[in-house]
Tab-separated table of C-alpha atoms in Angstrom:
chain	number	residue	atom	x	y	z
A	1	UNK	CA	149.047	59.266	60.368
A	2	UNK	CA	147.072	61.392	63.004
A	3	UNK	CA	149.719	62.670	65.436
A	4	UNK	CA	147.518	64.100	67.985
A	5	UNK	CA	144.256	63.643	69.496
A	6	UNK	CA	141.707	64.717	72.363
A	7	UNK	CA	141.028	61.885	74.685
A	8	UNK	CA	139.465	61.557	78.161
A	9	UNK	CA	141.745	59.767	80.659
A	10	UNK	CA	141.465	57.535	83.533
A	11	UNK	CA	144.343	59.110	85.671
A	12	UNK	CA	143.135	57.779	89.331
A	13	UNK	CA	140.317	55.604	90.429
A	14	UNK	CA	137.419	57.443	91.923
A	15	UNK	CA	138.274	60.499	90.118
A	16	UNK	CA	137.076	62.764	87.365
A	17	UNK	CA	138.270	61.837	83.885
A	18	UNK	CA	141.092	64.847	82.481
A	19	UNK	CA	140.127	65.786	78.955
A	20	UNK	CA	143.350	66.766	76.928
A	21	UNK	CA	145.601	66.214	74.168
A	22	UNK	CA	147.404	62.888	73.862
A	23	UNK	CA	150.051	61.886	71.207
A	24	UNK	CA	149.395	58.996	68.945
A	25	UNK	CA	151.979	56.367	67.878
A	26	UNK	CA	153.452	57.343	64.335
A	27	UNK	CA	153.295	53.871	63.003
A	28	UNK	CA	150.411	51.217	62.904
A	29	UNK	CA	151.446	47.684	64.155
A	30	UNK	CA	150.358	44.891	62.749
A	31	UNK	CA	146.410	43.952	62.850
A	32	UNK	CA	145.799	47.691	64.183
A	33	UNK	CA	143.368	50.219	62.471
A	34	UNK	CA	143.240	54.005	62.909
A	35	UNK	CA	139.471	55.127	63.444
A	36	UNK	CA	138.238	58.673	63.496
A	37	UNK	CA	135.311	58.422	65.714
A	38	UNK	CA	132.121	59.786	65.404
A	39	UNK	CA	130.066	58.911	68.361
A	40	UNK	CA	130.691	56.361	71.302
A	41	UNK	CA	128.007	55.251	73.949
A	42	UNK	CA	128.673	55.376	77.634
A	43	UNK	CA	128.210	51.844	79.598
A	44	UNK	CA	128.070	50.914	83.278
A	45	UNK	CA	131.169	49.143	82.672
A	46	UNK	CA	132.983	52.372	82.386
A	47	UNK	CA	131.694	53.857	85.721
A	48	UNK	CA	132.893	50.342	87.092
A	49	UNK	CA	136.296	50.992	85.763
A	50	UNK	CA	136.448	54.548	87.134
A	51	UNK	CA	135.034	53.465	90.498
A	52	UNK	CA	137.399	50.207	90.971
A	53	UNK	CA	134.784	47.493	91.222
A	54	UNK	CA	136.667	45.033	90.043
A	55	UNK	CA	139.774	46.185	92.448
A	56	UNK	CA	142.784	47.879	92.076
A	57	UNK	CA	143.963	49.076	88.530
A	58	UNK	CA	147.169	48.239	87.534
A	59	UNK	CA	147.391	50.020	83.937
A	60	UNK	CA	146.584	53.372	84.876
A	61	UNK	CA	146.603	56.104	83.178
A	62	UNK	CA	144.825	54.238	80.287
A	63	UNK	CA	142.021	55.281	78.148
A	64	UNK	CA	138.231	54.027	78.231
A	65	UNK	CA	135.077	53.294	76.434
A	66	UNK	CA	134.089	50.032	74.253
A	67	UNK	CA	130.966	51.122	71.979
A	68	UNK	CA	131.491	53.555	69.262
A	69	UNK	CA	131.088	54.210	65.592
A	70	UNK	CA	134.103	56.067	63.152
A	71	UNK	CA	135.421	55.790	59.662
A	72	UNK	CA	138.878	53.909	59.459
A	73	UNK	CA	141.674	56.528	58.592
A	74	UNK	CA	144.569	53.851	57.887
A	75	UNK	CA	145.291	50.343	58.493
A	76	UNK	CA	148.207	48.255	59.608
A	77	UNK	CA	150.012	45.219	58.050
A	78	UNK	CA	147.969	41.953	57.928
A	79	UNK	CA	144.546	44.025	58.552
A	80	UNK	CA	142.341	42.070	55.658
A	81	UNK	CA	138.960	42.665	56.450
A	82	UNK	CA	138.750	46.604	57.157
A	83	UNK	CA	139.522	49.088	54.974
A	84	UNK	CA	140.420	52.865	54.776
A	85	UNK	CA	137.203	54.959	54.683
A	86	UNK	CA	135.078	52.118	55.793
A	87	UNK	CA	132.402	52.560	58.527
A	88	UNK	CA	132.737	50.727	61.708
A	89	UNK	CA	130.977	49.677	64.542
A	90	UNK	CA	133.679	49.495	67.262
A	91	UNK	CA	132.864	46.859	70.032
A	92	UNK	CA	134.834	45.006	73.055
A	93	UNK	CA	133.646	41.508	72.015
A	94	UNK	CA	136.333	40.188	69.386
A	95	UNK	CA	135.168	39.621	65.716
A	96	UNK	CA	136.628	38.793	62.665
A	97	UNK	CA	140.257	39.508	62.013
A	98	UNK	CA	143.424	40.031	63.574
A	99	UNK	CA	143.845	40.677	67.502
A	100	UNK	CA	146.928	42.913	67.605
A	101	UNK	CA	149.006	44.238	70.465
A	102	UNK	CA	147.150	47.146	72.383
A	103	UNK	CA	148.254	50.297	71.378
A	104	UNK	CA	150.175	52.970	74.028
A	105	UNK	CA	149.790	56.693	73.672
A	106	UNK	CA	151.836	59.502	75.561
A	107	UNK	CA	150.503	62.205	77.525
A	108	UNK	CA	152.645	64.817	79.081
A	109	UNK	CA	155.828	62.354	79.202
A	110	UNK	CA	153.681	59.492	80.503
A	111	UNK	CA	152.543	56.541	78.618
A	112	UNK	CA	148.983	56.159	78.357
A	113	UNK	CA	147.704	52.468	78.210
A	114	UNK	CA	144.495	51.275	76.085
A	115	UNK	CA	143.080	47.967	75.365
A	116	UNK	CA	141.983	46.775	72.115
A	117	UNK	CA	139.119	48.939	71.546
A	118	UNK	CA	138.977	52.609	73.347
A	119	UNK	CA	136.281	55.215	72.148
A	120	UNK	CA	136.538	58.349	74.227
A	121	UNK	CA	138.858	59.653	72.213
A	122	UNK	CA	138.433	61.282	68.496
A	123	UNK	CA	141.217	59.197	67.197
A	124	UNK	CA	141.891	55.587	68.406
A	125	UNK	CA	144.099	53.012	67.609
A	126	UNK	CA	141.810	49.605	67.054
A	127	UNK	CA	142.532	45.821	67.021
A	128	UNK	CA	140.880	44.321	63.739
A	129	UNK	CA	138.790	42.179	65.605
A	130	UNK	CA	137.013	45.117	67.408
A	131	UNK	CA	135.852	46.244	64.154
A	132	UNK	CA	133.001	45.460	62.101
A	133	UNK	CA	132.201	47.411	58.837
A	134	UNK	CA	128.780	48.152	58.224
A	135	UNK	CA	127.237	49.680	54.956
A	136	UNK	CA	124.535	52.054	54.040
A	137	UNK	CA	123.062	54.993	55.525
A	138	UNK	CA	122.858	54.650	59.485
A	139	UNK	CA	122.848	57.383	62.248
A	140	UNK	CA	126.392	57.549	63.834
A	141	UNK	CA	124.572	57.678	67.162
A	142	UNK	CA	122.230	54.863	66.690
A	143	UNK	CA	125.420	52.744	65.221
A	144	UNK	CA	127.553	52.925	68.489
A	145	UNK	CA	124.851	51.083	70.706
A	146	UNK	CA	125.568	48.070	68.152
A	147	UNK	CA	129.057	47.931	70.395
A	148	UNK	CA	127.700	46.881	73.475
A	149	UNK	CA	124.050	47.791	74.702
A	150	UNK	CA	122.401	45.815	71.697
A	151	UNK	CA	124.518	42.974	71.261
A	152	UNK	CA	124.955	42.461	75.022
A	153	UNK	CA	121.450	42.643	75.258
A	154	UNK	CA	119.993	40.482	72.397
A	155	UNK	CA	122.910	37.861	73.266
A	156	UNK	CA	121.822	37.658	76.535
A	157	UNK	CA	118.013	36.985	75.552
A	158	UNK	CA	119.297	34.507	72.452
A	159	UNK	CA	122.461	32.599	73.855
A	160	UNK	CA	122.066	32.954	77.705
A	161	UNK	CA	118.378	32.786	78.703
A	162	UNK	CA	117.498	31.091	75.765
A	163	UNK	CA	114.031	32.744	76.074
A	164	UNK	CA	110.972	30.918	74.721
A	165	UNK	CA	107.827	32.234	73.537
A	166	UNK	CA	105.214	32.907	76.454
A	167	UNK	CA	107.861	32.276	79.251
A	168	UNK	CA	107.924	35.005	82.172
A	169	UNK	CA	110.831	37.258	82.792
A	170	UNK	CA	112.243	39.638	85.360
A	171	UNK	CA	114.525	42.158	83.870
A	172	UNK	CA	116.178	44.086	87.224
A	173	UNK	CA	117.751	47.232	85.956
A	174	UNK	CA	116.610	49.051	82.776
A	175	UNK	CA	119.477	50.905	81.618
A	176	UNK	CA	120.758	51.101	78.630
A	177	UNK	CA	121.653	47.338	78.095
A	178	UNK	CA	118.270	46.668	80.309
A	179	UNK	CA	116.099	48.284	77.926
A	180	UNK	CA	117.368	46.506	74.759
A	181	UNK	CA	116.939	43.307	76.972
A	182	UNK	CA	113.199	44.301	77.372
A	183	UNK	CA	113.086	45.046	73.827
A	184	UNK	CA	114.703	41.703	73.101
A	185	UNK	CA	112.177	39.884	75.164
A	186	UNK	CA	109.354	41.697	73.640
A	187	UNK	CA	110.475	40.130	70.265
A	188	UNK	CA	110.160	36.799	71.631
A	189	UNK	CA	106.678	37.412	72.875
A	190	UNK	CA	107.694	36.496	76.490
A	191	UNK	CA	104.912	37.170	78.866
A	192	UNK	CA	104.852	38.903	81.590
A	193	UNK	CA	107.868	41.148	81.029
A	194	UNK	CA	108.634	42.671	84.165
A	195	UNK	CA	110.969	45.661	84.454
A	196	UNK	CA	112.190	46.770	87.466
A	197	UNK	CA	114.302	49.984	88.234
A	198	UNK	CA	114.654	52.866	90.813
A	199	UNK	CA	113.805	55.497	88.524
A	200	UNK	CA	110.531	56.010	86.545
A	201	UNK	CA	111.867	57.738	83.357
A	202	UNK	CA	113.726	54.352	82.595
A	203	UNK	CA	110.203	52.571	83.595
A	204	UNK	CA	108.282	54.597	81.347
A	205	UNK	CA	110.478	53.774	78.688
A	206	UNK	CA	110.546	50.257	79.562
A	207	UNK	CA	107.069	50.250	78.541
A	208	UNK	CA	107.311	51.617	75.510
A	209	UNK	CA	109.760	49.122	74.827
A	210	UNK	CA	107.611	46.042	75.359
A	211	UNK	CA	107.537	45.963	79.391
A	212	UNK	CA	104.102	44.687	80.619
A	213	UNK	CA	104.834	45.559	83.964
A	214	UNK	CA	107.016	47.910	85.704
A	215	UNK	CA	108.073	48.004	89.328
A	216	UNK	CA	110.087	51.170	91.129
A	217	UNK	CA	112.252	49.331	93.463
A	218	UNK	CA	112.808	52.560	95.720
A	219	UNK	CA	109.030	52.511	96.182
A	220	UNK	CA	107.864	49.303	96.675
A	221	UNK	CA	109.355	46.003	97.599
A	222	UNK	CA	110.119	44.046	94.465
A	223	UNK	CA	109.302	40.381	95.870
A	224	UNK	CA	105.768	40.863	96.459
A	225	UNK	CA	105.065	42.856	93.350
A	226	UNK	CA	106.962	40.275	91.180
A	227	UNK	CA	104.784	37.535	92.548
A	228	UNK	CA	101.680	40.092	92.001
A	229	UNK	CA	102.745	40.681	88.157
A	230	UNK	CA	103.082	36.701	87.912
A	231	UNK	CA	99.544	36.440	89.017
A	232	UNK	CA	100.137	32.796	90.488
A	233	UNK	CA	102.336	31.917	87.348
A	234	UNK	CA	106.010	30.749	88.089
A	235	UNK	CA	109.197	32.886	86.735
A	236	UNK	CA	111.276	31.271	84.200
A	237	UNK	CA	113.813	33.631	83.760
A	238	UNK	CA	115.819	36.317	85.995
A	239	UNK	CA	118.077	38.968	84.686
A	240	UNK	CA	120.282	41.070	86.938
A	241	UNK	CA	121.992	44.005	85.387
A	242	UNK	CA	123.073	45.564	88.613
A	243	UNK	CA	125.643	43.355	90.275
A	244	UNK	CA	124.097	43.663	93.951
A	245	UNK	CA	124.166	40.485	95.942
A	246	UNK	CA	120.586	40.640	97.545
A	247	UNK	CA	119.290	41.342	94.011
A	248	UNK	CA	120.770	38.207	92.585
A	249	UNK	CA	119.791	36.206	95.752
A	250	UNK	CA	116.491	37.555	95.370
A	251	UNK	CA	116.197	35.930	91.720
A	252	UNK	CA	117.476	32.501	92.563
A	253	UNK	CA	114.886	32.437	95.164
A	254	UNK	CA	111.826	33.333	92.755
A	255	UNK	CA	112.470	31.306	89.634
A	256	UNK	CA	111.455	27.841	89.670
A	257	UNK	CA	112.789	24.533	90.272
A	258	UNK	CA	114.175	24.758	86.427
A	259	UNK	CA	114.327	28.669	86.129
A	260	UNK	CA	117.376	30.668	84.774
A	261	UNK	CA	119.099	33.581	86.196
A	262	UNK	CA	121.549	35.154	84.024
A	263	UNK	CA	123.960	37.724	85.663
A	264	UNK	CA	124.951	41.075	83.130
A	265	UNK	CA	126.016	42.991	86.600
A	266	UNK	CA	129.131	42.396	87.927
A	267	UNK	CA	129.303	43.015	91.929
A	268	UNK	CA	131.914	44.953	93.600
A	269	UNK	CA	135.031	42.851	94.357
A	270	UNK	CA	134.539	41.133	97.610
A	271	UNK	CA	130.887	41.064	97.432
A	272	UNK	CA	129.948	37.477	97.736
A	273	UNK	CA	126.332	36.065	96.735
A	274	UNK	CA	125.055	33.627	99.090
A	275	UNK	CA	123.273	30.950	97.569
A	276	UNK	CA	121.627	27.391	98.266
A	277	UNK	CA	123.247	25.092	95.637
A	278	UNK	CA	121.129	22.379	95.718
A	279	UNK	CA	118.579	23.283	93.460
A	280	UNK	CA	121.652	23.408	90.529
A	281	UNK	CA	121.305	19.381	90.831
A	282	UNK	CA	118.149	19.111	90.041
A	283	UNK	CA	117.781	21.756	86.837
A	284	UNK	CA	117.984	25.678	88.460
A	285	UNK	CA	120.333	27.373	86.641
A	286	UNK	CA	122.663	30.466	87.030
A	287	UNK	CA	125.170	31.668	84.505
A	288	UNK	CA	126.959	35.038	84.291
A	289	UNK	CA	126.796	36.338	80.644
A	290	UNK	CA	130.307	37.605	78.635
A	291	UNK	CA	128.754	40.271	76.502
A	292	UNK	CA	125.815	37.995	75.397
A	293	UNK	CA	128.049	35.576	74.036
A	294	UNK	CA	127.790	37.837	70.850
A	295	UNK	CA	129.673	37.091	67.388
A	296	UNK	CA	129.666	40.820	66.233
A	297	UNK	CA	130.900	39.983	62.459
A	298	UNK	CA	127.839	37.615	62.739
A	299	UNK	CA	125.046	39.180	65.008
A	300	UNK	CA	125.845	43.128	64.569
A	301	UNK	CA	124.563	42.818	60.574
A	302	UNK	CA	121.761	40.860	61.613
A	303	UNK	CA	120.441	43.346	64.161
A	304	UNK	CA	121.026	45.727	61.614
A	305	UNK	CA	118.956	44.407	59.165
A	306	UNK	CA	116.005	44.711	61.739
A	307	UNK	CA	116.772	48.421	62.321
A	308	UNK	CA	116.222	49.105	58.481
A	309	UNK	CA	113.127	46.974	58.746
A	310	UNK	CA	112.158	49.359	61.811
A	311	UNK	CA	111.410	46.289	63.705
A	312	UNK	CA	114.084	47.368	66.329
A	313	UNK	CA	113.804	50.567	68.190
A	314	UNK	CA	116.884	52.433	69.003
A	315	UNK	CA	116.533	56.265	68.550
A	316	UNK	CA	114.183	56.113	71.973
A	317	UNK	CA	117.149	54.859	73.694
A	318	UNK	CA	119.187	57.996	73.386
A	319	UNK	CA	118.333	60.342	76.190
A	320	UNK	CA	121.224	63.005	75.680
A	321	UNK	CA	124.167	64.195	73.813
A	322	UNK	CA	127.202	65.805	75.271
A	323	UNK	CA	130.668	66.738	73.808
A	324	UNK	CA	133.774	65.236	74.661
A	325	UNK	CA	134.746	67.522	76.797
A	326	UNK	CA	131.914	67.675	78.996
A	327	UNK	CA	132.288	63.819	79.198
A	328	UNK	CA	132.484	64.171	83.214
A	329	UNK	CA	129.006	65.955	83.551
A	330	UNK	CA	127.799	62.943	81.193
A	331	UNK	CA	128.660	60.290	84.094
A	332	UNK	CA	127.587	62.413	86.574
A	333	UNK	CA	124.170	62.372	84.664
A	334	UNK	CA	124.039	58.601	84.397
A	335	UNK	CA	124.539	57.997	88.265
A	336	UNK	CA	121.803	60.324	89.227
A	337	UNK	CA	119.649	58.269	86.912
A	338	UNK	CA	118.590	61.626	84.715
A	339	UNK	CA	119.179	59.811	81.610
A	340	UNK	CA	116.463	57.165	80.961
A	341	UNK	CA	118.459	55.088	78.039
A	342	UNK	CA	122.185	55.600	76.415
A	343	UNK	CA	124.017	58.945	76.876
A	344	UNK	CA	126.151	59.658	73.436
A	345	UNK	CA	129.159	61.173	73.256
A	346	UNK	CA	129.785	63.364	70.315
A	347	UNK	CA	132.910	63.227	68.595
């Protein structure tokens, strides 16, 4: 067993991560898998954890990251679907296999907590059901995106929005997940596909991935701009990736009487969304997605087939690479909107 590894640790909310050496448990427990990480993405969820969006964090210090790719180095008792040397996508949604208890690491005499999957560490103990084996030659950076950015986005379109050919859609927030939502909507032949963001670099990439219209919300009022894009038509689906209450309320007003509002972003704790519920009784629909309701062991192989057939574009989604020691710079780059798509941490 690997004894030590390097990790980015959340010590205190709203503070930079601490990158340091941690000690791994020297025995895998039932259902656990030791993975050597090759690449990890950074999702907006990690920024939310750092910022305390959901409130006080009772598990500090702890590790972060929920989408990655790596090689299995050891397996614990009971593990059935994963073997040593397998190449695996790491994901936060449960898939096939056992759910183990989360590991506990050590750092400077303290216990460092972790969930069933973490990816901001060079070696990680993962629950078997957070690993999906993949085969064939695939770029580790791209493989990591199947842990969340791809599965959440495509699942949101397939399972939550159930988008139909020719339906109109607004995607508010064109980050790593939003851009894949645009791409999934394009595959469904939606029209128009309206991408909205505060940064032109993201909107330009959204056009490349299938957006028919783009709106910079820092430069123009989204409501009349959306109505202009619809050209007198109705809005069928509105997907919010921001978690901003006013943006969610706007979508609820804009969709037609049987339209759908799907929430990917999560408002800060204590922030409430104000809606009139009567339209819900007559067919209007609002729902929060939970990772697109994806089933990783089923959906990841499907999407990888699309990648192999060059029907899925992911290389353009990778905007920057950082080493683990520079992860705080990567996080700051995300906050400033300097990256159009996903940042990859090289491990």
